[in-house]
CSV table of C-alpha atoms in Angstrom, one decimal:
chain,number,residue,atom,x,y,z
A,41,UNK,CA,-6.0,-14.1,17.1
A,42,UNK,CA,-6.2,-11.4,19.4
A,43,UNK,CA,-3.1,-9.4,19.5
A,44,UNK,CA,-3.6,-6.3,21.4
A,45,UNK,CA,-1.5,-7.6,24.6
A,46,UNK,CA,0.7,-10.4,23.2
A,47,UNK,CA,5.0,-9.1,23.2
A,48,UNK,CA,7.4,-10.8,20.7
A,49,UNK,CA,10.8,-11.2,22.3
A,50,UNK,CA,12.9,-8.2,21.1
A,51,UNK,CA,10.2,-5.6,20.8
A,52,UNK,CA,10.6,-2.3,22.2
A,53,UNK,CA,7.5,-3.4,25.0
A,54,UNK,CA,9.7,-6.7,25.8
A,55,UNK,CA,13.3,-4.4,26.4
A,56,UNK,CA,11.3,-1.5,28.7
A,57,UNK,CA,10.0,-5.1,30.7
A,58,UNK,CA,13.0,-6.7,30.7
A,59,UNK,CA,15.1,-3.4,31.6
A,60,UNK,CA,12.6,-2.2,34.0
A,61,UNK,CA,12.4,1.1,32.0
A,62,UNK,CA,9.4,3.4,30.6
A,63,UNK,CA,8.2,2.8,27.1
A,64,UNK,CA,9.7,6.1,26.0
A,65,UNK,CA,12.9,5.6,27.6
A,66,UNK,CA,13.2,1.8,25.6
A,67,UNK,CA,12.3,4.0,22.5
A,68,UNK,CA,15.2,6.2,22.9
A,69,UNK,CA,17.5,3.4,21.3
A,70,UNK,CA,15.3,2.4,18.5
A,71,UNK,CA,17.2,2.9,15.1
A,72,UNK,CA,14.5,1.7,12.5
A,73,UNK,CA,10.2,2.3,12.5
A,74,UNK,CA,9.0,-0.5,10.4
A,75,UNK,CA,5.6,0.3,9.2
A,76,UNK,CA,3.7,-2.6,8.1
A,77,UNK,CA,0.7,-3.1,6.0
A,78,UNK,CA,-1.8,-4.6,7.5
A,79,UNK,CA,-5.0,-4.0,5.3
A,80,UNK,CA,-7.6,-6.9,4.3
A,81,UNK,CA,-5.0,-7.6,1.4
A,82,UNK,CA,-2.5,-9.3,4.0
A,83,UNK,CA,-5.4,-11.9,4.7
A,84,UNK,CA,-4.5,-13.9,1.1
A,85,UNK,CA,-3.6,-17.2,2.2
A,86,UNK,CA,-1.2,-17.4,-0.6
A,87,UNK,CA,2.2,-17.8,1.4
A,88,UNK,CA,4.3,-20.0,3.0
A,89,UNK,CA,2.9,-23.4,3.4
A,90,UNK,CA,-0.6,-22.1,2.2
A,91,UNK,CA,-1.1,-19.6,5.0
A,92,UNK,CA,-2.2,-16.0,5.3
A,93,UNK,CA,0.4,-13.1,4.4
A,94,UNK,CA,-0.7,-11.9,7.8
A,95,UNK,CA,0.9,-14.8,10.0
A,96,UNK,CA,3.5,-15.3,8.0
A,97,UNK,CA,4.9,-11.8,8.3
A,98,UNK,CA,3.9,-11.6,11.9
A,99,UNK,CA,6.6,-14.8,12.0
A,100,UNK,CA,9.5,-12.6,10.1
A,101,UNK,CA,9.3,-9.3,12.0
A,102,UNK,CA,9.1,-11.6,15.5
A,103,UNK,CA,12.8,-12.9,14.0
A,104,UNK,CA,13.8,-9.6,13.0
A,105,UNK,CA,13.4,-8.2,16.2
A,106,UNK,CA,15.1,-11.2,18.3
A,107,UNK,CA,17.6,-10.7,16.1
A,108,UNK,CA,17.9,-6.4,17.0
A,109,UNK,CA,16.1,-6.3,20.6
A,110,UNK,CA,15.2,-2.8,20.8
A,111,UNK,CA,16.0,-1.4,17.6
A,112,UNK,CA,12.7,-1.7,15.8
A,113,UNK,CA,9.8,0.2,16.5
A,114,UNK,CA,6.6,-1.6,14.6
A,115,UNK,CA,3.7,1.2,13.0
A,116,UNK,CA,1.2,-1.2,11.6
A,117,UNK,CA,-1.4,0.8,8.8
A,118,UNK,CA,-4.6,0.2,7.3
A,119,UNK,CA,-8.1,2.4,7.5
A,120,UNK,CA,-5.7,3.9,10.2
A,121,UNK,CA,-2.2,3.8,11.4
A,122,UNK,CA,-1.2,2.6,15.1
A,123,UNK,CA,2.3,2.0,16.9
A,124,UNK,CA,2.5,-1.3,18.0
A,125,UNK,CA,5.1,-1.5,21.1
A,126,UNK,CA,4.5,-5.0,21.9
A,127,UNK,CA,5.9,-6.2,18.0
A,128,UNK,CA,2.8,-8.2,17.0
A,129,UNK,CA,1.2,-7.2,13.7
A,130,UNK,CA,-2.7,-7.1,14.8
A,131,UNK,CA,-5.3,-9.0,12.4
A,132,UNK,CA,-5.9,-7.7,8.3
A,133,UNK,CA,-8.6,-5.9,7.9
A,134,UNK,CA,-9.6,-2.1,6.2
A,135,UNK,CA,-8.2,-0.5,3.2
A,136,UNK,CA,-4.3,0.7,2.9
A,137,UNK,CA,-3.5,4.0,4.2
A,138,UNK,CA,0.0,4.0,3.8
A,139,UNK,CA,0.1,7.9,4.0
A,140,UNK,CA,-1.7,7.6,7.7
A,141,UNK,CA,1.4,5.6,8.5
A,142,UNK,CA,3.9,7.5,7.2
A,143,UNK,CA,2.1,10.7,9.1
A,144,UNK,CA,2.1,8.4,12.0
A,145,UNK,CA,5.8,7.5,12.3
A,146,UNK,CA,7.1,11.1,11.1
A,147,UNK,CA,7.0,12.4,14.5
A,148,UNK,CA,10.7,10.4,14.5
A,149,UNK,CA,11.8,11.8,11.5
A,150,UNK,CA,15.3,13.4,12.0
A,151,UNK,CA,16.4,11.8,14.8
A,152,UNK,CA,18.7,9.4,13.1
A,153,UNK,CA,15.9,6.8,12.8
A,154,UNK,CA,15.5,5.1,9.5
A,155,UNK,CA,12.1,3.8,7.9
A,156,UNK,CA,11.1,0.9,6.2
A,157,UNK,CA,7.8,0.3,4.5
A,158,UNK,CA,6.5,-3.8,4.2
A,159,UNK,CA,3.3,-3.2,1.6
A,160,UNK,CA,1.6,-5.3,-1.3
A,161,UNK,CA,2.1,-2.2,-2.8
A,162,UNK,CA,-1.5,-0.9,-3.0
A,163,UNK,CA,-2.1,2.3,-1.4
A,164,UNK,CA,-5.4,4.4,-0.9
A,165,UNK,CA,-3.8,7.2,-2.4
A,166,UNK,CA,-0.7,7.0,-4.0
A,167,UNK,CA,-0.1,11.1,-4.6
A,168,UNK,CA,-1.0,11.3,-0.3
A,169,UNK,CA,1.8,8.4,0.4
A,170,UNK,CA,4.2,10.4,-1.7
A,171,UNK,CA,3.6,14.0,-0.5
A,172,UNK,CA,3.7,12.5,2.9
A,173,UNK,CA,7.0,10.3,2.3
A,174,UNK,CA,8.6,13.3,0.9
A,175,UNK,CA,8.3,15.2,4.2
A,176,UNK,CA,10.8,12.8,5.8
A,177,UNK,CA,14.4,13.5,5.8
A,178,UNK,CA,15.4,10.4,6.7
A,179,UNK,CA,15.8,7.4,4.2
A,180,UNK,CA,12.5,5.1,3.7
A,181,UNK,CA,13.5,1.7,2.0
A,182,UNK,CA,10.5,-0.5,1.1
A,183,UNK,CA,9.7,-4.3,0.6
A,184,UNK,CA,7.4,-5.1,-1.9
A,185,UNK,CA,5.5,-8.3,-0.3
A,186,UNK,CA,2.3,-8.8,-2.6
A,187,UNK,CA,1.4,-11.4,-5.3
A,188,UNK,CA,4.4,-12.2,-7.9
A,189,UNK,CA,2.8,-10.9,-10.8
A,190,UNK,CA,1.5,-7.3,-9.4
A,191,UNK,CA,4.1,-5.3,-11.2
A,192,UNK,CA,1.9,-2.3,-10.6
A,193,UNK,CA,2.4,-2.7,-6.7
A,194,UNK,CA,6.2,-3.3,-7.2
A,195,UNK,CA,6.4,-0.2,-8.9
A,196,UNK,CA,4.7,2.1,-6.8
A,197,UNK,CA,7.0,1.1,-3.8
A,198,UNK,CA,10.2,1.3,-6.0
A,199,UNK,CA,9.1,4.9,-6.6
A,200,UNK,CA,8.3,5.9,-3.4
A,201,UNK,CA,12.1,4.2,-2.2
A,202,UNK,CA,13.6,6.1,-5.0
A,203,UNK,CA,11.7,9.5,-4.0
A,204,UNK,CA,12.9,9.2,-0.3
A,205,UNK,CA,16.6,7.8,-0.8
A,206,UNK,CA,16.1,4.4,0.4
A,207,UNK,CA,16.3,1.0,-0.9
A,208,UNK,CA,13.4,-1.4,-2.4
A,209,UNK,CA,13.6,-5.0,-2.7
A,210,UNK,CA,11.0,-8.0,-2.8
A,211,UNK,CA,9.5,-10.6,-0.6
A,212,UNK,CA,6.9,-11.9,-2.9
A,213,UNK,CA,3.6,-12.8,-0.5
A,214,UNK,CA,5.9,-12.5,2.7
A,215,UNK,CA,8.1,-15.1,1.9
A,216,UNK,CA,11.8,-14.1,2.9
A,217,UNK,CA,10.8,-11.7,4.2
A,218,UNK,CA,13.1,-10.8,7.3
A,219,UNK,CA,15.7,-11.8,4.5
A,220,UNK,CA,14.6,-8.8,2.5
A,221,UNK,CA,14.8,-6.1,5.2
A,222,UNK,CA,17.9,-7.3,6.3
A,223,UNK,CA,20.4,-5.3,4.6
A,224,UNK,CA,17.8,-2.6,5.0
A,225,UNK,CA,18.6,-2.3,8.6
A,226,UNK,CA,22.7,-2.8,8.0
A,227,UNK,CA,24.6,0.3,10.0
A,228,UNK,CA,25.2,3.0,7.2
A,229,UNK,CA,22.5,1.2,5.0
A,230,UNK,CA,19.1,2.3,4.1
């Protein structure tokens, strides 16, 4: 599935259409950057109804931004780390470079923009993803979405919540996933 042009309903891309405005204007009322793993790891075809982590979260953020048109900016990571104004996760492939990611969406850090990190949990480096998180002054919340049993994962991203204020919770393989972040994006939350 190519992605590269597709829009979900709701992203920033679909708002600057709809309201006839510039890209950077649209992003001038964005109140969360979700960054969203997208390494080979998301290709596991372990989740809802059999099908690839991938699809099945590209499904929950398309919700999540229907549900808050405007209000979520998507950075997608993996060997590398890219904004993605249309909303559409693009394909799994590469390693996990959360820290390229977090580097990424720091240029919004500080301007009353929250973060939240979707990962199996598995980063490149885990000492680079934490120097880099702690740069932030803002809150970064994280949803654990790898295999039941990785505690490892699970634990990482709990740390890295704990280390930059936010909140953690779980969304085993995807599933529940807009469910999860939720709360996370709650006014006076995160």
């Amino acid at each position: 599935m190519n992605n590269s042009n597709a829009i979900v309903e709701g992203s920033i891309q679909s708002v600057a259409n709809r309201q006839h405005k510039s890209l950077a204007e649209s992003f001038l009322n964005v109140t969360h950057v979700i960054l969203c793993d997208c390494s080979g790891s998301m290709d596991a075809a372990d989740s809802r109804g059999g099908r690839r982590r991938i699809d099945v979260a590209r499904e929950e953020l398309a919700k999540l931004q229907a549900e808050y048109p405007g209000k979520l900016a998507l950075v997608c990571f993996s060997s590398h780390a890219q904004v993605m104004p249309g909303g559409v996760p693009p394909e799994s492939d590469g390693t996990t470079d959360l820290a390229a990611g977090l580097k990424l969406a720091h240029k919004w850090d500080g301007l009353g923009i929250r973060f939240v990190v979707l990962s199996d949990g598995f980063p490149d480096d885990e000492d680079d993803a934490m120097r880099a998180a702690q740069l932030f002054k803002s809150t970064i919340s994280t949803v654990y979405c790898g295999p039941d049993d990785s505690n490892s994962g699970r634990d990482f991203l709990r740390r890295l919540a704990t280390a930059a204020g936010g909140q953690h919770a779980t969304a085993a393989r995807v599933l529940n996933l807009a469910d999860a972040v939720r709360p996370m994006l709650a006014t006076g939350q995160n």
